mmCIF file of C-alpha atoms in Angstrom:
data_model
loop_
_atom_site.group_PDB
_atom_site.id
_atom_site.type_symbol
_atom_site.label_atom_id
_atom_site.label_comp_id
_atom_site.label_asym_id
_atom_site.label_seq_id
_atom_site.Cartn_x
_atom_site.Cartn_y
_atom_site.Cartn_z
ATOM 1 C CA MET A 25 -0.032 -0.325 -0.118
ATOM 2 C CA ARG A 26 2.780 2.394 -0.160
ATOM 3 C CA VAL A 27 1.780 5.591 -2.005
ATOM 4 C CA ARG A 28 3.447 9.494 -1.878
ATOM 5 C CA ALA A 29 2.447 11.462 0.541
ATOM 6 C CA THR A 30 1.238 13.876 -2.467
ATOM 7 C CA THR A 31 -0.178 11.017 -4.084
ATOM 8 C CA THR A 32 -4.272 10.291 -3.446
ATOM 9 C CA VAL A 33 -6.501 7.813 -2.096
ATOM 10 C CA ALA A 34 -7.445 6.654 -6.059
ATOM 11 C CA ALA A 35 -3.583 6.138 -6.781
ATOM 12 C CA VAL A 36 -3.385 3.002 -3.589
ATOM 13 C CA ILE A 37 -5.513 1.264 -5.831
ATOM 14 C CA GLY A 38 -2.678 0.595 -8.491
ATOM 15 C CA ALA A 39 0.284 0.111 -5.674
ATOM 16 C CA VAL A 40 -2.108 -3.282 -3.980
ATOM 17 C CA ALA A 41 -2.501 -4.315 -7.458
ATOM 18 C CA LEU A 42 -6.027 -4.272 -8.371
ATOM 19 C CA SER A 43 -6.199 -3.656 -11.926
ATOM 20 C CA ALA A 44 -9.977 -3.976 -12.357
ATOM 21 C CA LEU A 45 -10.950 -1.457 -10.441
ATOM 22 C CA ALA A 46 -10.143 2.287 -11.878
ATOM 23 C CA VAL A 47 -11.234 5.617 -10.099
ATOM 24 C CA PRO A 48 -10.651 8.202 -12.125
ATOM 25 C CA THR A 49 -10.419 11.405 -9.043
ATOM 26 C CA ALA A 50 -13.363 13.654 -10.977
ATOM 27 C CA GLN A 51 -15.981 11.516 -10.296
ATOM 28 C CA ALA A 52 -17.168 8.952 -7.035
ATOM 29 C CA ALA A 53 -15.407 5.994 -6.014
ATOM 30 C CA PRO A 54 -17.238 2.779 -6.497
ATOM 31 C CA ALA A 55 -18.416 1.835 -3.067
ATOM 32 C CA GLY A 56 -15.798 -1.017 -1.687
ATOM 33 C CA PRO A 57 -16.227 -3.605 1.314
ATOM 34 C CA ALA A 58 -19.245 -3.738 3.901
ATOM 35 C CA VAL A 59 -16.565 -3.342 6.548
ATOM 36 C CA THR A 60 -16.218 -0.265 9.910
ATOM 37 C CA PHE A 61 -12.870 0.862 11.013
ATOM 38 C CA SER A 62 -12.258 1.392 14.416
ATOM 39 C CA ASN A 63 -9.238 1.850 17.373
ATOM 40 C CA VAL A 64 -7.084 3.311 15.029
ATOM 41 C CA LYS A 65 -4.216 3.670 16.881
ATOM 42 C CA LEU A 66 -0.666 4.745 16.154
ATOM 43 C CA ASN A 67 2.770 3.788 18.753
ATOM 44 C CA SER A 68 3.476 7.740 18.575
ATOM 45 C CA LYS A 69 2.035 11.250 18.317
ATOM 46 C CA ALA A 70 4.910 12.442 16.937
ATOM 47 C CA VAL A 71 7.158 10.701 14.956
ATOM 48 C CA VAL A 72 10.947 12.713 14.752
ATOM 49 C CA ILE A 73 12.946 11.519 10.591
ATOM 50 C CA GLY A 74 15.972 12.998 10.258
ATOM 51 C CA PRO A 75 17.666 13.470 6.697
ATOM 52 C CA THR A 76 18.155 10.041 5.573
ATOM 53 C CA ALA A 77 16.742 6.655 7.595
ATOM 54 C CA LYS A 78 13.550 5.301 6.985
ATOM 55 C CA VAL A 79 11.050 5.146 10.254
ATOM 56 C CA THR A 80 9.016 2.243 10.341
ATOM 57 C CA VAL A 81 5.756 3.072 13.078
ATOM 58 C CA SER A 82 3.489 0.662 13.703
ATOM 59 C CA ALA A 83 -0.505 1.094 14.435
ATOM 60 C CA SER A 84 -2.959 -0.875 15.717
ATOM 61 C CA TYR A 85 -7.097 -1.450 14.388
ATOM 62 C CA THR A 86 -10.110 -3.230 14.484
ATOM 63 C CA VAL A 87 -12.333 -4.595 11.129
ATOM 64 C CA THR A 88 -15.839 -4.912 11.691
ATOM 65 C CA LYS A 89 -17.085 -6.761 9.089
ATOM 66 C CA PRO A 90 -20.119 -8.920 7.945
ATOM 67 C CA ALA A 91 -20.029 -12.307 8.851
ATOM 68 C CA ASN A 92 -20.516 -13.815 5.506
ATOM 69 C CA LEU A 93 -17.316 -11.763 4.027
ATOM 70 C CA SER A 94 -14.153 -13.053 4.155
ATOM 71 C CA ALA A 95 -10.943 -10.889 5.265
ATOM 72 C CA ALA A 96 -8.857 -12.177 2.511
ATOM 73 C CA SER A 97 -11.256 -10.662 -0.343
ATOM 74 C CA PHE A 98 -10.381 -7.274 0.975
ATOM 75 C CA ASP A 99 -6.508 -5.641 2.347
ATOM 76 C CA SER A 100 -6.629 -2.819 5.304
ATOM 77 C CA GLY A 101 -4.105 -0.854 6.705
ATOM 78 C CA PRO A 102 -3.938 2.734 8.657
ATOM 79 C CA VAL A 103 -3.601 5.975 6.283
ATOM 80 C CA LEU A 104 -2.331 9.397 7.490
ATOM 81 C CA TYR A 105 -3.737 12.306 5.189
ATOM 82 C CA ARG A 106 -4.232 15.624 5.000
ATOM 83 C CA GLY A 107 -7.963 18.339 4.547
ATOM 84 C CA SER A 108 -10.899 17.931 6.839
ATOM 85 C CA THR A 109 -12.251 14.124 5.400
ATOM 86 C CA LEU A 110 -10.561 11.488 4.080
ATOM 87 C CA SER A 111 -12.011 10.930 0.723
ATOM 88 C CA VAL A 112 -10.575 9.343 -3.106
ATOM 89 C CA GLN A 113 -8.850 13.163 -2.954
ATOM 90 C CA SER A 114 -7.570 13.019 0.085
ATOM 91 C CA ARG A 115 -3.401 13.472 -0.265
ATOM 92 C CA ILE A 116 -2.050 10.152 2.049
ATOM 93 C CA ILE A 117 1.017 8.125 3.625
ATOM 94 C CA ALA A 118 0.380 4.512 3.713
ATOM 95 C CA GLY A 119 2.628 1.389 4.135
ATOM 96 C CA ASP A 120 4.495 -0.436 2.379
ATOM 97 C CA ASN A 121 1.710 -3.277 2.825
ATOM 98 C CA PRO A 122 -1.844 -4.090 4.036
ATOM 99 C CA GLY A 123 -2.039 -4.776 7.638
ATOM 100 C CA THR A 124 -1.997 -8.474 8.943
ATOM 101 C CA CYS A 125 -5.484 -9.658 10.783
ATOM 102 C CA THR A 126 -7.063 -12.073 13.025
ATOM 103 C CA ALA A 127 -10.242 -12.509 13.786
ATOM 104 C CA ALA A 128 -11.082 -11.808 17.499
ATOM 105 C CA SER A 129 -15.222 -13.444 16.150
ATOM 106 C CA SER A 130 -17.003 -14.157 12.932
ATOM 107 C CA THR A 131 -17.230 -10.233 12.366
ATOM 108 C CA VAL A 132 -14.379 -8.208 14.540
ATOM 109 C CA LEU A 133 -10.767 -7.524 13.448
ATOM 110 C CA LYS A 134 -7.633 -7.061 15.562
ATOM 111 C CA CYS A 135 -5.056 -5.943 13.225
ATOM 112 C CA THR A 136 -2.048 -4.241 13.611
ATOM 113 C CA ALA A 137 0.772 -2.346 10.194
ATOM 114 C CA LYS A 138 3.887 -0.702 9.657
ATOM 115 C CA ILE A 139 4.166 2.597 7.961
ATOM 116 C CA GLN A 140 7.474 3.720 6.618
ATOM 117 C CA PHE A 141 8.495 7.184 6.207
ATOM 118 C CA ARG A 142 11.354 7.787 3.910
ATOM 119 C CA PRO A 143 12.872 11.572 3.787
ATOM 120 C CA ALA A 144 14.798 9.688 1.068
ATOM 121 C CA GLU A 145 15.906 9.133 -2.353
ATOM 122 C CA SER A 146 15.014 6.053 -3.882
ATOM 123 C CA GLU A 147 14.367 4.319 -6.990
ATOM 124 C CA ASP A 148 11.602 1.872 -5.004
ATOM 125 C CA TYR A 149 9.937 4.496 -3.268
ATOM 126 C CA ASP A 150 8.934 7.941 -3.438
ATOM 127 C CA ASP A 151 10.252 10.657 0.137
ATOM 128 C CA LEU A 152 9.182 12.902 1.544
ATOM 129 C CA VAL A 153 8.794 16.362 1.459
ATOM 130 C CA ASN A 154 9.787 19.740 3.338
ATOM 131 C CA SER A 155 6.133 20.331 3.060
ATOM 132 C CA ASP A 156 5.253 17.361 4.570
ATOM 133 C CA ALA A 157 5.875 18.164 8.031
ATOM 134 C CA GLY A 158 3.093 18.700 10.462
ATOM 135 C CA THR A 159 0.131 17.050 11.178
ATOM 136 C CA TRP A 160 -1.494 14.977 9.375
ATOM 137 C CA ASN A 161 -4.433 12.412 10.177
ATOM 138 C CA ILE A 162 -5.181 9.464 11.047
ATOM 139 C CA GLY A 163 -7.629 7.025 8.818
ATOM 140 C CA ALA A 164 -8.080 3.762 7.770
ATOM 141 C CA LEU A 165 -8.331 2.353 4.421
ATOM 142 C CA ALA A 166 -9.711 -0.726 2.596
ATOM 143 C CA VAL A 167 -9.676 -2.221 -0.260
ATOM 144 C CA GLY A 168 -11.255 -5.271 -2.371
ATOM 145 C CA ASP A 169 -12.153 -6.082 -5.194
ATOM 146 C CA SER A 170 -15.612 -3.681 -5.944
ATOM 147 C CA GLY A 171 -13.363 -0.004 -4.580
ATOM 148 C CA PHE A 172 -12.586 0.707 -1.197
ATOM 149 C CA THR A 173 -14.006 1.910 1.839
ATOM 150 C CA THR A 174 -12.084 5.174 4.029
ATOM 151 C CA LYS A 175 -12.874 6.314 7.465
ATOM 152 C CA GLY A 176 -10.859 9.226 9.157
ATOM 153 C CA GLY A 177 -11.117 10.980 12.811
ATOM 154 C CA PHE A 178 -8.942 8.656 14.346
ATOM 155 C CA GLY A 179 -6.609 11.592 16.038
ATOM 156 C CA THR A 180 -3.687 13.418 14.201
ATOM 157 C CA VAL A 181 0.122 12.342 14.185
ATOM 158 C CA LYS A 182 2.538 15.146 13.664
ATOM 159 C CA LEU A 183 5.821 14.503 11.250
ATOM 160 C CA LEU A 184 8.622 16.175 12.605
ATOM 161 C CA ARG A 185 12.011 17.077 11.036
ATOM 162 C CA ALA A 186 14.919 16.084 13.486
ATOM 163 C CA SER A 187 16.993 18.318 15.015
ATOM 164 C CA LYS A 188 20.107 18.670 15.932
ATOM 165 C CA LEU A 189 22.104 21.322 18.452
ATOM 166 C CA THR A 190 25.676 22.423 19.451
ATOM 167 C CA ALA A 191 27.481 25.037 21.877
ATOM 168 C CA ASN A 192 30.787 25.439 22.718
ATOM 169 C CA ALA A 193 32.165 28.424 25.407
ATOM 170 C CA THR A 194 35.432 29.645 25.096
ATOM 171 C CA PRO A 195 38.188 30.606 26.119
ATOM 172 C CA GLU A 196 38.333 27.491 29.050
ATOM 173 C CA PRO A 197 39.548 27.910 31.524
ATOM 174 C CA VAL A 198 39.148 31.222 31.976
ATOM 175 C CA ARG A 199 39.944 34.138 34.962
ATOM 176 C CA LYS A 200 36.489 35.243 37.296
ATOM 177 C CA GLY A 201 34.860 38.328 35.637
ATOM 178 C CA ALA A 202 36.277 37.465 32.270
ATOM 179 C CA THR A 203 34.153 37.343 28.935
ATOM 180 C CA ILE A 204 33.070 34.430 28.032
ATOM 181 C CA THR A 205 31.825 33.494 24.161
ATOM 182 C CA VAL A 206 29.330 30.694 24.051
ATOM 183 C CA THR A 207 29.269 29.273 19.761
ATOM 184 C CA GLY A 208 26.497 26.909 18.156
ATOM 185 C CA LYS A 209 24.663 25.627 15.666
ATOM 186 C CA LEU A 210 20.059 24.626 15.126
ATOM 187 C CA SER A 211 20.598 22.575 12.151
ATOM 188 C CA ARG A 212 17.416 20.795 10.930
ATOM 189 C CA ALA A 213 16.363 17.568 8.844
ATOM 190 C CA ASN A 214 16.069 18.861 4.910
ATOM 191 C CA TRP A 215 14.105 16.157 3.156
ATOM 192 C CA ASP A 216 14.463 18.103 -0.254
ATOM 193 C CA SER A 217 18.278 17.533 0.122
ATOM 194 C CA ASN A 218 18.768 14.968 2.297
ATOM 195 C CA THR A 219 21.436 16.624 4.762
ATOM 196 C CA TYR A 220 20.881 18.716 8.047
ATOM 197 C CA ALA A 221 20.542 22.294 7.562
ATOM 198 C CA GLY A 222 20.524 25.484 9.510
ATOM 199 C CA TYR A 223 17.122 26.375 10.630
ATOM 200 C CA SER A 224 17.249 30.609 10.988
ATOM 201 C CA THR A 225 15.791 33.093 12.651
ATOM 202 C CA GLN A 226 14.628 30.666 15.824
ATOM 203 C CA PRO A 227 14.556 32.176 19.025
ATOM 204 C CA VAL A 228 17.071 29.833 21.422
ATOM 205 C CA LYS A 229 17.800 29.843 25.223
ATOM 206 C CA LEU A 230 21.300 30.280 26.657
ATOM 207 C CA GLN A 231 21.289 28.370 29.302
ATOM 208 C CA PHE A 232 23.622 27.175 32.489
ATOM 209 C CA ARG A 233 24.685 24.711 35.387
ATOM 210 C CA LYS A 234 26.352 25.288 38.188
ATOM 211 C CA ALA A 235 28.976 22.929 38.493
ATOM 212 C CA GLY A 236 27.622 20.061 41.569
ATOM 213 C CA THR A 237 23.659 21.046 40.500
ATOM 214 C CA THR A 238 21.211 19.296 38.158
ATOM 215 C CA ALA A 239 19.128 21.940 36.795
ATOM 216 C CA TYR A 240 19.679 24.869 34.021
ATOM 217 C CA THR A 241 18.901 28.318 34.378
ATOM 218 C CA THR A 242 17.970 30.269 31.356
ATOM 219 C CA VAL A 243 20.612 33.046 30.959
ATOM 220 C CA LYS A 244 19.087 35.371 27.684
ATOM 221 C CA THR A 245 17.263 33.822 24.524
ATOM 222 C CA ILE A 246 18.432 34.774 21.314
ATOM 223 C CA LYS A 247 17.736 33.745 18.022
ATOM 224 C CA THR A 248 19.615 31.922 15.405
ATOM 225 C CA SER A 249 20.981 33.295 12.246
ATOM 226 C CA THR A 250 19.991 33.077 9.146
ATOM 227 C CA THR A 251 22.637 29.967 8.605
ATOM 228 C CA GLY A 252 21.466 28.873 12.363
ATOM 229 C CA ALA A 253 24.556 30.119 14.026
ATOM 230 C CA LEU A 254 24.139 30.906 17.277
ATOM 231 C CA LYS A 255 27.072 33.375 19.726
ATOM 232 C CA THR A 256 26.770 35.603 22.503
ATOM 233 C CA THR A 257 28.347 36.752 25.121
ATOM 234 C CA VAL A 258 28.528 36.239 29.352
ATOM 235 C CA LYS A 259 31.150 37.159 31.908
ATOM 236 C CA ALA A 260 32.707 34.319 33.513
ATOM 237 C CA THR A 261 31.644 33.704 37.277
ATOM 238 C CA VAL A 262 31.030 30.119 38.516
ATOM 239 C CA ASP A 263 32.970 26.436 37.416
ATOM 240 C CA GLY A 264 29.399 25.243 35.497
ATOM 241 C CA TYR A 265 28.156 23.935 32.114
ATOM 242 C CA PHE A 266 26.463 26.353 29.246
ATOM 243 C CA ARG A 267 24.204 24.765 26.991
ATOM 244 C CA TYR A 268 21.045 25.759 24.223
ATOM 245 C CA SER A 269 17.671 24.499 24.077
ATOM 246 C CA PHE A 270 15.381 25.071 21.664
ATOM 247 C CA ALA A 271 11.398 24.201 22.237
ATOM 248 C CA GLY A 272 11.047 23.346 18.723
ATOM 249 C CA THR A 273 8.233 24.392 16.148
ATOM 250 C CA SER A 274 4.705 23.036 14.700
ATOM 251 C CA THR A 275 7.341 21.160 12.207
ATOM 252 C CA THR A 276 10.476 20.392 14.319
ATOM 253 C CA PRO A 277 11.180 18.664 18.226
ATOM 254 C CA ALA A 278 12.962 20.776 20.673
ATOM 255 C CA VAL A 279 15.912 20.073 21.253
ATOM 256 C CA ASN A 280 19.189 20.761 24.083
ATOM 257 C CA ALA A 281 22.691 20.651 23.103
ATOM 258 C CA THR A 282 25.229 18.927 25.304
ATOM 259 C CA GLY A 283 26.454 21.345 28.009
ATOM 260 C CA ASP A 284 30.235 22.086 27.711
ATOM 261 C CA HIS A 285 32.489 22.704 30.791
ATOM 262 C CA ILE A 286 33.652 25.627 31.600
ATOM 263 C CA ASP A 287 36.599 26.259 34.512
ATOM 264 C CA VAL A 288 36.337 29.278 36.268
ATOM 265 C CA ARG A 289 39.641 30.789 37.669
#
């Protein structure tokens, strides 16, 4: 059931090799299997995806069907979609393969499935692009010989571009009362180029933790440059650790830099 995120539901039909069914997007889709879905859940509310590595997320769902409808007569699985409703025109993400279902009764199937996310270029699969980051709705799809059945409205999941943050405090060691310069960089996965790239003009907190303690305190907030670079100065007071901390956005997760020790003499 693998499709590109910008593909419509209709494209899934070809992906599962049901060649007898063609659904022009301009007209109504044929009626699909007489099934209903419930309890469609992904095992994560936010999926963090780097610039190259595939990420696989597990899902579970329940299918209710007529007793006389064979479970082998249709494929099903969870899908992610954008838009107010899941329909033939919806942009979707689906897994490589249909779900695996076990009969709980003559009418109820308990199913599991996986959805794969690939930012890297591939000969076999299309890729995520930067505009795919953000919130997606959760739905489900069943495909049979006669058509397909969809159901949306099972919550949301965020697809996030993985983030990295560094911090470096200099000089080391430093005289008490002297100026410390703290540099760093905030970057995030670029799904278009399959690299990490600087995240520009984002607010980032400079934080300090005194040696022998566990809690960081915010010293000031600065913004990244157009290349994601960070640079600011503070006065040396006591031994401790400086780090930068980023709160995240709707497309990029929060991240803290590793604390960099400063020796004040």
